[in-house]
Coordinates of C-alpha atoms in Angstrom, one line a residue:
D27 CA 82.2 147.7 130.4
E28 CA 81.1 150.8 128.3
A29 CA 81.2 148.2 125.3
K30 CA 79.1 146.1 127.1
A31 CA 76.6 148.2 128.4
V32 CA 75.7 149.0 124.8
Q33 CA 75.5 145.5 124.1
K34 CA 72.7 145.3 126.4
E35 CA 71.0 148.3 125.7
D36 CA 70.8 146.8 122.1
Q37 CA 69.6 143.6 123.1
E38 CA 66.7 145.1 125.7
K39 CA 65.7 147.1 122.4
I40 CA 65.7 143.3 120.7
D41 CA 63.8 142.1 123.2
N42 CA 61.3 144.2 123.8
A43 CA 60.8 145.3 119.8
E44 CA 57.1 144.9 118.6
P45 CA 56.3 142.2 115.7
L46 CA 55.9 143.2 112.1
N47 CA 52.0 144.1 111.5
E48 CA 51.2 142.1 107.4
D49 CA 52.0 145.0 105.7
Q50 CA 55.7 145.2 107.5
Q51 CA 55.9 141.3 106.6
A52 CA 55.1 141.3 103.5
E53 CA 57.9 144.0 102.6
K54 CA 60.3 142.4 104.6
D55 CA 59.7 139.2 102.4
A56 CA 59.4 141.5 99.3
L57 CA 63.1 143.2 100.4
L58 CA 64.4 139.4 101.2
Q59 CA 63.5 138.3 97.6
E60 CA 65.4 141.5 95.7
G61 CA 68.7 140.8 97.7
F62 CA 68.9 137.0 96.1
T63 CA 69.3 135.4 99.6
T64 CA 69.4 132.2 97.8
W65 CA 73.0 133.0 96.5
N66 CA 75.6 132.0 99.4
K67 CA 79.6 132.8 98.9
R68 CA 80.2 129.9 96.8
D69 CA 77.3 131.0 94.1
F70 CA 79.0 134.1 94.4
N71 CA 82.7 132.3 93.9
L72 CA 81.3 130.1 91.2
F73 CA 79.7 133.4 89.1
I74 CA 83.1 135.4 89.7
K75 CA 85.2 132.7 88.2
A76 CA 82.6 132.0 85.2
C77 CA 82.9 135.4 84.1
E78 CA 86.7 135.0 84.3
K79 CA 86.5 132.0 82.3
W80 CA 84.3 132.9 79.3
G81 CA 83.8 137.0 79.7
R82 CA 81.2 138.6 81.8
D83 CA 78.4 138.9 78.7
D84 CA 78.6 135.5 78.2
V85 CA 75.3 134.9 79.7
E86 CA 74.9 131.1 78.8
N87 CA 78.6 129.9 79.6
I88 CA 78.3 131.8 82.7
A89 CA 74.6 130.0 83.5
D90 CA 75.9 126.4 83.2
D91 CA 79.0 126.9 85.4
V92 CA 76.9 128.2 88.2
E93 CA 75.7 125.2 89.7
G94 CA 71.9 124.9 90.8
K95 CA 70.9 128.1 89.3
T96 CA 68.4 128.3 85.9
P97 CA 69.9 130.6 83.7
E98 CA 67.2 132.9 84.2
E99 CA 68.6 133.2 87.9
V100 CA 71.8 133.8 86.7
K101 CA 71.0 136.7 84.4
A102 CA 68.5 138.4 86.7
Y103 CA 71.5 138.3 89.5
M104 CA 74.3 139.5 87.0
E105 CA 72.2 142.8 85.6
V106 CA 72.2 143.5 89.6
F107 CA 75.3 143.1 90.4
W108 CA 76.8 145.1 87.5
E109 CA 74.5 147.7 88.6
R110 CA 75.7 147.5 92.4
A111 CA 79.2 146.3 91.5
N112 CA 80.6 149.6 92.7
E113 CA 79.4 149.0 96.3
L114 CA 81.7 146.1 96.8
Q115 CA 84.5 146.5 99.2
D116 CA 86.9 144.6 96.7
L117 CA 85.8 145.6 93.1
E118 CA 89.3 146.3 91.9
K119 CA 90.1 142.6 92.6
I120 CA 87.2 141.3 91.3
N121 CA 87.6 143.8 88.5
S122 CA 91.1 142.7 87.6
Q123 CA 90.3 138.9 88.1
I124 CA 87.7 139.0 85.2
E125 CA 89.9 141.7 83.0
R126 CA 92.6 139.1 82.7
G127 CA 90.2 136.2 81.9
E128 CA 89.0 138.2 79.4
A129 CA 92.6 139.3 78.2
K130 CA 93.1 135.7 77.4
I131 CA 89.7 135.2 75.4
E132 CA 90.7 137.7 73.3
R133 CA 94.3 136.4 73.0
R134 CA 92.5 133.0 71.6
Q135 CA 90.4 134.7 69.4
N136 CA 93.4 136.8 67.8
T137 CA 95.2 133.3 67.3
R138 CA 92.4 131.5 66.2
R139 CA 91.7 134.6 63.4
A140 CA 95.6 134.5 62.6
L141 CA 95.7 130.2 62.1
E142 CA 91.8 131.0 60.0
A143 CA 94.3 133.6 57.5
K144 CA 97.3 131.2 57.5
M145 CA 95.0 128.0 56.5
A146 CA 93.2 129.9 54.1
R147 CA 96.1 130.4 51.5
Y148 CA 96.8 126.6 51.4
R149 CA 94.1 123.8 49.2
A150 CA 96.2 121.0 51.3
P151 CA 97.8 122.7 54.5
F152 CA 98.9 119.5 55.7
H153 CA 101.2 119.0 52.6
Q154 CA 101.9 122.7 51.6
L155 CA 102.0 124.5 54.5
K156 CA 104.7 126.4 54.4
M157 CA 106.4 129.1 57.4
Q158 CA 108.4 131.8 56.7
Y159 CA 111.3 131.6 59.9
G160 CA 113.4 134.3 59.1
T161 CA 115.9 134.0 61.4
N162 CA 113.8 132.2 64.4
K163 CA 113.6 128.4 62.7
G164 CA 115.3 127.4 65.9
K165 CA 117.4 124.1 66.1
H166 CA 115.6 121.5 67.3
Y167 CA 112.0 121.5 65.4
N168 CA 112.4 120.8 61.8
E169 CA 109.7 122.3 58.8
E170 CA 107.7 118.8 58.9
E171 CA 107.1 119.1 62.1
D172 CA 106.1 122.5 63.0
R173 CA 103.4 122.4 59.9
F174 CA 102.1 118.7 61.7
L175 CA 101.7 121.2 64.7
V176 CA 100.3 124.0 63.6
C177 CA 97.3 122.5 61.0
M178 CA 96.9 119.9 63.9
L179 CA 96.5 123.0 66.5
Y180 CA 94.0 124.5 63.8
Q181 CA 92.2 120.9 63.4
L182 CA 91.5 120.4 67.2
G183 CA 90.7 124.1 68.3
I184 CA 92.8 126.7 70.1
D185 CA 89.8 127.2 72.2
K186 CA 89.8 123.7 74.0
E187 CA 91.0 123.9 77.3
N188 CA 93.3 120.9 77.0
V189 CA 94.0 121.7 73.8
Y190 CA 98.1 121.1 74.2
D191 CA 97.5 117.8 76.1
E192 CA 95.7 117.0 72.5
L193 CA 98.1 117.8 70.9
R194 CA 100.5 115.5 72.8
T195 CA 98.6 112.2 71.7
E196 CA 98.1 113.2 68.0
V197 CA 101.8 113.7 67.6
R198 CA 102.7 110.5 69.7
N199 CA 99.7 108.3 67.2
A200 CA 101.1 110.1 64.0
P201 CA 102.3 107.3 62.4
L202 CA 104.6 110.5 60.1
F203 CA 106.9 110.7 63.3
R204 CA 106.4 106.8 64.3
F205 CA 110.8 107.1 65.1
D206 CA 110.9 110.6 65.8
W207 CA 111.6 110.2 69.1
F208 CA 112.5 114.1 69.8
L209 CA 109.0 115.2 68.8
K210 CA 107.2 112.0 70.4
S211 CA 109.2 113.1 73.9
R212 CA 107.9 116.5 73.6
T213 CA 105.7 117.2 76.8
A214 CA 102.3 119.3 76.0
A215 CA 104.2 122.1 77.9
E216 CA 107.0 122.5 75.3
L217 CA 104.5 121.7 72.5
Q218 CA 102.5 124.9 74.0
R219 CA 105.8 127.2 73.4
R220 CA 106.9 125.6 70.2
C221 CA 103.3 126.8 69.2
N222 CA 103.4 129.7 70.7
T223 CA 106.9 130.7 68.9
L224 CA 105.0 129.5 65.5
I225 CA 101.8 131.5 66.5
T226 CA 103.9 134.9 66.3
L227 CA 105.3 134.0 63.1
I228 CA 101.9 133.0 61.5
E229 CA 101.0 137.2 62.9
R230 CA 104.1 138.5 61.6
E231 CA 103.7 137.2 58.6
N232 CA 100.0 138.1 58.1
A233 CA 100.3 141.4 59.1
E234 CA 102.8 141.9 56.3
L235 CA 100.7 140.7 53.5
E236 CA 98.4 143.1 54.8
E237 CA 100.2 145.7 54.7
R238 CA 101.1 145.1 51.3
E239 CA 97.7 144.6 50.3
G240 CA 96.7 148.0 51.7
R241 CA 99.7 149.7 49.7
R242 CA 98.8 147.3 46.5
S243 CA 95.4 148.7 47.4
L244 CA 96.5 152.6 47.8
W245 CA 98.3 152.6 44.3
E246 CA 95.5 150.8 42.4
R247 CA 93.0 153.9 43.8
N248 CA 95.9 156.3 42.8
R249 CA 96.2 154.7 39.4
T250 CA 92.6 154.8 38.9
A251 CA 92.1 158.5 40.0
A252 CA 94.8 159.2 37.7
E253 CA 93.1 157.6 34.9
L254 CA 89.8 158.9 35.5
L255 CA 91.1 162.9 35.7
H256 CA 93.2 162.1 32.4
R257 CA 89.7 160.8 30.4
L258 CA 88.2 163.8 32.6
R259 CA 90.8 166.5 31.0
N260 CA 90.9 164.3 27.4
E261 CA 86.9 164.6 27.1
K262 CA 87.0 168.1 27.8
Q263 CA 89.2 168.9 25.1
I264 CA 87.2 167.2 23.0

């Protein structure tokens, strides 16, 4: 009964309210414009998914994914969204979703750099590339298959959304593997798992090379410093 009484009282206030004057109406219209009233729940979800896919700072690609909005509208919305993000009740969930996507982006970038460094060491990678397996060669894939997978993955582009489906197609169409039923029968997911193993090996090899190069540079700097000191002492004696 008390709730009904409060509801009735509120409705009476609404019914008896005075209409807005011109200044008040203008202020209301301005506030509505500032509040992005043309953005609905679907637009919001598209925006969050685009931030997850491209990273929160990639305005151009985010704008492309938010259908029906211009890049200018998306940029304006983005600025206000991050300024007032702390007001969202599910901010932690939204941030986690976007950060997971950004971690995947960073991983792809690191993988691309690792592949670029590996490829740069060969004039003809499809013929010359060698994997440093250590004790992780495995029993099923041979070096020729692994060489093709690494080179073709790099050529197709690790950033592509369906790159492993394309890699599977390339394997099936490659004359080199016309009678290689094992490789031709691998699924996209299986090829991805093998490539992940090969990428880990490449990253390890790159890290070892960088470490050796760092030690060599340090040795060369120390040798140069020692030679300089020796010359200075000889000059002083003269």
